[in-house]
XYZ file of C-alpha atoms in Angstrom:
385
model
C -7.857 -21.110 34.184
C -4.461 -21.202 32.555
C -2.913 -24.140 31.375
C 0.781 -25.095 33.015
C 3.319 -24.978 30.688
C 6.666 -23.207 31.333
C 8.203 -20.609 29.091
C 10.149 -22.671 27.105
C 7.913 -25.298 26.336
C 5.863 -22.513 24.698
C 8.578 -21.743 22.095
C 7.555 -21.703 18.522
C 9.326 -24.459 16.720
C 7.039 -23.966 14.086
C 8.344 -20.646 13.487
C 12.495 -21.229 14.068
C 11.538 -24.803 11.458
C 10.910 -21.650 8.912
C 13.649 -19.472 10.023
C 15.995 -23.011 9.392
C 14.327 -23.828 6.147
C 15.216 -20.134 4.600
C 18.588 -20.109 6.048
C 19.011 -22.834 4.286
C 17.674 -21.421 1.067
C 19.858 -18.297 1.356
C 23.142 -20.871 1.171
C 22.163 -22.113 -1.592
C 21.188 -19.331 -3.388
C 24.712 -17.212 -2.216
C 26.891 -20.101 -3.081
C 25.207 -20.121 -6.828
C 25.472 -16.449 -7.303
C 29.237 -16.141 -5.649
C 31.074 -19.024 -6.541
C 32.305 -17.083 -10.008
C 33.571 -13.925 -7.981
C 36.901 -12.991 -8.960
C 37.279 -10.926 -6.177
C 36.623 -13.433 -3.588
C 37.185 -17.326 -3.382
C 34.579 -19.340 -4.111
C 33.098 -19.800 -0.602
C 33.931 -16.245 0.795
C 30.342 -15.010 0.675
C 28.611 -18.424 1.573
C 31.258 -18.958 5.068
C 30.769 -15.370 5.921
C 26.683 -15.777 5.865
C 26.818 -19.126 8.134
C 28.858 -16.829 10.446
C 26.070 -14.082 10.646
C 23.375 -16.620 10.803
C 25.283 -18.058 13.860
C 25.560 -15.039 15.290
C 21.952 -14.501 14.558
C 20.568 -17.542 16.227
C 22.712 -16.788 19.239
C 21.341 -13.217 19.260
C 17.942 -14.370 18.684
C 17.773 -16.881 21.645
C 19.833 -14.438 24.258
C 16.786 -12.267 23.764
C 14.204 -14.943 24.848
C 16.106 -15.082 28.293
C 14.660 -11.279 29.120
C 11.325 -10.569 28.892
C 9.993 -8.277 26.171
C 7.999 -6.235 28.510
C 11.155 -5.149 29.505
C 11.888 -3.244 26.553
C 9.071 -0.960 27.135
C 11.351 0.734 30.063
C 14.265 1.064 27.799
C 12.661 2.483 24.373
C 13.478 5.848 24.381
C 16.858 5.196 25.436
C 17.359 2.825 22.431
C 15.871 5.121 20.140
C 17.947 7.998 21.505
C 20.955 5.665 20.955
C 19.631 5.059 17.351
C 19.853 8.312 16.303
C 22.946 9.370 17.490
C 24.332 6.537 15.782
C 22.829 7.821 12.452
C 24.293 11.249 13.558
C 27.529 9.363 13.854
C 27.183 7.792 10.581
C 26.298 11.273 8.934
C 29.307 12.710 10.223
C 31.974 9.842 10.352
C 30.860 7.322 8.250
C 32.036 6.090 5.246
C 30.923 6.171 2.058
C 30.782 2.936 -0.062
C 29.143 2.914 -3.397
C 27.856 6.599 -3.190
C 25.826 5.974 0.030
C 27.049 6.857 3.485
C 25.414 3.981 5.383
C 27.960 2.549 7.120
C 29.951 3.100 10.495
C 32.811 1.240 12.232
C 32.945 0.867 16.314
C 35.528 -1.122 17.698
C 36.982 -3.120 14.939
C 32.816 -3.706 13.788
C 31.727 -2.411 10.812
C 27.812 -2.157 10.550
C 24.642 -0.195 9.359
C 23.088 1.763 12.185
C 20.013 2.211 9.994
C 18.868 -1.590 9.841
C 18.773 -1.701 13.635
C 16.947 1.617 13.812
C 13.604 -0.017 12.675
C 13.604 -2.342 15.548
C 14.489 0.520 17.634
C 11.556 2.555 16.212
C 9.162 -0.620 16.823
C 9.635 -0.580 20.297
C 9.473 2.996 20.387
C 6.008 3.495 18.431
C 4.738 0.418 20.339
C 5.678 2.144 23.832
C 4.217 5.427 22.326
C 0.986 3.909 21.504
C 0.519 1.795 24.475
C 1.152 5.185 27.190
C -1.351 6.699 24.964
C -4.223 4.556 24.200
C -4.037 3.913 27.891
C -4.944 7.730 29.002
C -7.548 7.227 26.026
C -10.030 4.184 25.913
C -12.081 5.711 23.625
C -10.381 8.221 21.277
C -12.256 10.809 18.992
C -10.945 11.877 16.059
C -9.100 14.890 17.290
C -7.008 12.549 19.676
C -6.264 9.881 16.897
C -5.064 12.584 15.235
C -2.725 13.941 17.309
C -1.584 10.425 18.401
C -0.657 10.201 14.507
C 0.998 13.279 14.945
C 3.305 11.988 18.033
C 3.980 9.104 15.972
C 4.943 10.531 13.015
C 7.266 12.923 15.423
C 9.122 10.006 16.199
C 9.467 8.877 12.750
C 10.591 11.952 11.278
C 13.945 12.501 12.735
C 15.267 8.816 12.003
C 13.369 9.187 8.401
C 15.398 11.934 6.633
C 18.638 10.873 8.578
C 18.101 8.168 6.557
C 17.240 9.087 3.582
C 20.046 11.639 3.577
C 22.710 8.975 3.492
C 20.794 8.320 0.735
C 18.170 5.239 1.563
C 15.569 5.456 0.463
C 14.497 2.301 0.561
C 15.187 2.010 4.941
C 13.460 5.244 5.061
C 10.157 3.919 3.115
C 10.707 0.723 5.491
C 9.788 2.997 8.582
C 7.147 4.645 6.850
C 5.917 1.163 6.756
C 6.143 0.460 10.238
C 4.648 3.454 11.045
C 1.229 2.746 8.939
C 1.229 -0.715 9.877
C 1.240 0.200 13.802
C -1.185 3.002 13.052
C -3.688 0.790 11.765
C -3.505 -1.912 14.227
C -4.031 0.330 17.299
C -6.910 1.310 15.343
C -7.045 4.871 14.570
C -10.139 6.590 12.981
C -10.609 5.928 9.238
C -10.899 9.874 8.499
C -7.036 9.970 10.043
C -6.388 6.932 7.899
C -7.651 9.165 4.621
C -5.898 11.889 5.892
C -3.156 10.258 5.806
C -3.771 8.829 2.511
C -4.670 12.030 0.777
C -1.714 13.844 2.169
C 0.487 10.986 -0.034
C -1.289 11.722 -3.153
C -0.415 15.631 -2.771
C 3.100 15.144 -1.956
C 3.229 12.216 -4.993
C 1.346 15.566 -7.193
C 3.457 17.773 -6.230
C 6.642 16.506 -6.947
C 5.595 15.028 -10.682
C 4.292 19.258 -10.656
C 7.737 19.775 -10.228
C 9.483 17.709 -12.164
C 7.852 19.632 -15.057
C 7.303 23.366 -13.808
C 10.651 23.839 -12.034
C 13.457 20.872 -12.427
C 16.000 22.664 -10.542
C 13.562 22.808 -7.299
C 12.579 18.856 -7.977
C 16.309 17.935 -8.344
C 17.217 19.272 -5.054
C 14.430 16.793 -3.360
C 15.362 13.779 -5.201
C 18.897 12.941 -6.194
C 19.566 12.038 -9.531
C 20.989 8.818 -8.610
C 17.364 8.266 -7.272
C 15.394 9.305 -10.387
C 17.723 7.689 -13.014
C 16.145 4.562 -10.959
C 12.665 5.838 -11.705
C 13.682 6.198 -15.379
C 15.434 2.467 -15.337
C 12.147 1.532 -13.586
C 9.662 2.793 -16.268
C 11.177 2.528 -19.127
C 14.438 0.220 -18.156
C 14.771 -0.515 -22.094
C 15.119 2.951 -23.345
C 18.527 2.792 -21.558
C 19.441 -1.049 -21.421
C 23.113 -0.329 -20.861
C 22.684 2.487 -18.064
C 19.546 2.297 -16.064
C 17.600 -0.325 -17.233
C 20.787 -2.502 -16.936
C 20.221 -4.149 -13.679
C 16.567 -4.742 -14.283
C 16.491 -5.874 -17.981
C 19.277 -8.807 -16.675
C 17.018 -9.589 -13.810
C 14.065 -9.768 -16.356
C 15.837 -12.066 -18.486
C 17.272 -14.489 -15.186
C 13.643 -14.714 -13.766
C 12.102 -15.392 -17.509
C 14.673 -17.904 -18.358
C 13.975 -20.308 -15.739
C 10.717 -20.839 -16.579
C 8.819 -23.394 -14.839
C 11.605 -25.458 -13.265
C 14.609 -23.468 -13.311
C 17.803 -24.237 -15.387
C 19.154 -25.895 -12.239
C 21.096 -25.539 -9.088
C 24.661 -23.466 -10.325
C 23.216 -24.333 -13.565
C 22.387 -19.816 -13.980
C 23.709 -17.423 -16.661
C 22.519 -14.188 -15.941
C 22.864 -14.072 -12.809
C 26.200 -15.709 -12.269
C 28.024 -12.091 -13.550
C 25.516 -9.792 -15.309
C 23.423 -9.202 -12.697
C 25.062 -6.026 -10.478
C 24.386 -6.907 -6.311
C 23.399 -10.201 -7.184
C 23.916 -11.562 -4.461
C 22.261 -9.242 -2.074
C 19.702 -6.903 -3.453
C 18.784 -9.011 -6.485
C 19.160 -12.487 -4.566
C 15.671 -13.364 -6.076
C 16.540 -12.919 -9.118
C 18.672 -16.120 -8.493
C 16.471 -18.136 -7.597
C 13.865 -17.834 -10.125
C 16.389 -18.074 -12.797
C 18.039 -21.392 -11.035
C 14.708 -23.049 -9.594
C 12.349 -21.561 -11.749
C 8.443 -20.357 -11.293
C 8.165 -23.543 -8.522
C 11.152 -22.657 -6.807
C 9.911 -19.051 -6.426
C 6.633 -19.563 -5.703
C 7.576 -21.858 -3.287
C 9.893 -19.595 -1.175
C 6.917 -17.014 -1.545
C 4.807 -19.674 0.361
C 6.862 -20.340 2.947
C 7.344 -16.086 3.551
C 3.193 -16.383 3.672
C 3.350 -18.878 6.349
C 6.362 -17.077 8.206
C 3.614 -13.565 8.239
C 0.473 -15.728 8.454
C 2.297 -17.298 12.437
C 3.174 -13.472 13.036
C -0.137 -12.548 12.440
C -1.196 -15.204 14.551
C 1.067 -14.153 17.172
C -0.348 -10.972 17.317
C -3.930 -11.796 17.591
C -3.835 -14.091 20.760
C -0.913 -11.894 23.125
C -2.842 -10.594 25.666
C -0.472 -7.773 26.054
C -1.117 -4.526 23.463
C 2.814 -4.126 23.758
C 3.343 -7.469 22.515
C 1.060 -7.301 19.960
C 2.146 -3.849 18.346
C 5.510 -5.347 18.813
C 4.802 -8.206 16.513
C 2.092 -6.076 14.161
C 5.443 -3.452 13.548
C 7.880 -6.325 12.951
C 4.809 -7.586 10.298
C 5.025 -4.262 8.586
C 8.165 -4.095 8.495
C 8.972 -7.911 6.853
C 5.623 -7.539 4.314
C 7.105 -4.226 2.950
C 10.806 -5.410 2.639
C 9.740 -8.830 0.989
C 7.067 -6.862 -1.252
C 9.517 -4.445 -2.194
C 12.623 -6.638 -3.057
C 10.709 -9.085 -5.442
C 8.665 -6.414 -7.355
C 12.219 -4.880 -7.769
C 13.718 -7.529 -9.424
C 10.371 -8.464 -11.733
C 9.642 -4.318 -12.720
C 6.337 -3.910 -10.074
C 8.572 -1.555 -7.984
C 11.419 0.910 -8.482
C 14.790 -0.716 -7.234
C 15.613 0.575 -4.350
C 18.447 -1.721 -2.585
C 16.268 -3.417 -0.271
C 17.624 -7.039 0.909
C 15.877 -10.192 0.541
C 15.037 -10.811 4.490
C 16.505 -14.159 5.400
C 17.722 -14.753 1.998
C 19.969 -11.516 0.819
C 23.658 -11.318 1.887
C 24.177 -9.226 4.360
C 25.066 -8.837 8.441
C 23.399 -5.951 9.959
C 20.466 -6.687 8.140
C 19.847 -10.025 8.876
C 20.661 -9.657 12.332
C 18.125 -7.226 12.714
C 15.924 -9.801 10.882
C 16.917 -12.402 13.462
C 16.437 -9.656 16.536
C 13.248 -9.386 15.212
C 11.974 -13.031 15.247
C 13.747 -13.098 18.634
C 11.437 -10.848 19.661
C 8.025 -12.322 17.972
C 9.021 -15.459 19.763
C 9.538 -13.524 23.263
C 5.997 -12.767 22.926
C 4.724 -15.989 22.082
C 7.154 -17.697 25.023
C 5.253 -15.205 27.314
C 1.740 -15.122 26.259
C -0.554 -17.104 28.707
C -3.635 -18.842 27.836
C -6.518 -19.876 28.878
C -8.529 -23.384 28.491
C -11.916 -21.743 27.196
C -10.218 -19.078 24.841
């Protein structure tokens, strides 16, 4: 028996309450780390992020009118549209900063590779659903080759990426990929398969680095491994490499337990490089201290804790891949942008979701909670679950 409630009565105010709260947080920290710019006025960067979350929000609810299960009929078209636009970027885009990222189409200028990883959601999510479904009880040999198809679809938009260079996007889809992977369940042999095959591509590269340079230099740019070098030993070149993380080091370490206050910052009002976007975090523990960070890490735990959720009671294996992908994809980002800024991870110019500056890639943060909630609106239950 199903209880009555109509669609929108079933949306997740619990969830937009968090997607309001960080808004809210990324103001404040954008406003602290931009109001010094000399190159734009003092509320450039903090106007400019109210208009994206608008736009966001208005995105995000336009895509609770159409049901999710929708997307399952257009996936491959969206993915096909995907990677043309990273063709299009590859061959027309322009170059800012030593990456090619970036495109303009009709007066909009934007990153085709943010929205690829909700294209390649709803394409891995269609793939496994078609599959699973000729399948209910796989062997190895299929889960295999169902981690083959996958990783198919992965590959093209991977190195389109990571040619630009970005890195960092192209490690976000290998997320997305494992994350999917594991929820549908594949063997754990594949799973070690998978795992083992890492280690030998990790081996042979180091292998490499010291047998033949010139070989390892053509599969990782030096751009790339003078972050590597900045990464493990950032203080052997504290004016080069190291720079950005040493000054995010000391920001994060000087705020201590409470923070030196709102606008109150000194490295990270000017020393940091990206401050604003990439090391955004960096901001706030400097600024609000070992509270203030631990406390926006709580409230991204709650924010994946209600995905999780999410994904446990659809009924629908769609829905639920949809969500587990959008998971993967959020865990790894957050993950990866705060170990950046404290030494854990190599920097790799992955935004703060929510929090970072930035327009394509919060609204593919907000497309993506407009889809979890799509899910939710439409998932029926039942009075004895």
């Amino acid at each position: 028996m199903t209880t009555e409630k109509s669609i929108w009565q079933r949306l997740d105010y619990g969830l937009l309450f968090l997607i309001f709260i960080l808004s809210l947080g990324s103001f404040i920290a954008i406003y602290s780390a931009t109001n010094v710019s000399e190159e734009y006025g003092t509320y450039d960067y903090l106007i400019r992020q109210m208009i994206w979350y608008a736009a966001g929000f208005a995105v995000m609810f336009s895509i609770l009118v159409i049901d999710y299960r929708q997307l399952k009929h257009l996936s491959i078209p969206i993915y096909i549209a995907g990677v043309l636009l990273l063709v299009l970027v590859m061959l027309f885009g322009e170059e800012q900063k030593g990456a090619q990222r970036w495109i303009t189409i009709l007066g909009f200028n934007f990153q085709p590779s943010e929205f690829m990883k909700i294209f390649l959601i709803i394409a891995i999510a269609h793939l496994l659903v078609r599959e699973q479904s000729k399948l209910p009880k796989p062997t190895f040999k299929q889960d295999l080759w169902l981690t083959i198809k996958t990783g198919l679809v992965v590959i093209v938009p991977f190195f389109l990426i990571l040619r630009q260079p970005d890195l960092g996007t192209s490690l976000v889809l290998l997320a997305i990929m494992g994350t999917m992977l594991l929820v549908a369940g594949i063997s754990w042999r594949v799973i070690l398969l998978m795992v083992a095959a890492f280690i030998a591509l990790v081996t042979g590269l180091v292998f490499l680095y010291f047998v033949n340079f010139d070989l390892f230099s053509k599969i990782i740019a030096t751009h790339q491994l003078n972050r590597i070098y900045g990464w493990l030993d950032p203080f052997s070149s504290p004016g080069e490499f190291g720079y950005q993380l040493i000054q995010s080091l000391m920001a994060i370490g000087s705020g201590q337990l409470m923070g030196t206050g709102f606008n109150q910052g000194v490295q990270s009002r000017g020393y940091i490089p990206e401050v604003h976007t990439d090391f955004i975090f960096a901001v706030i523990g400097e600024e609000f201290g070992f509270v203030g960070a631990s406390i926006l890490i709580a409230i991204y735990f709650i924010l994946i804790y209600r995905l999780v959720q999410i994904a446990l009671t659809c009924n629908d294996m769609f829905g639920s891949y949809l969500v587990a992908g959008i998971i993967g994809m959020l865990v790894f980002q957050v993950f990866q942008n705060i170990g950046m800024t404290i030494g854990l991870m190599p920097i790799t110019g992955l935004a703060l979701p929510f929090i970072s500056y930035g327009g394509s890639a919060l609204l593919t943060n907000m497309i993506a909670m407009g889809i979890v909630l799509n899910v939710h609106m439409r998932t029926k239950t039942y009075m004895f679950d």
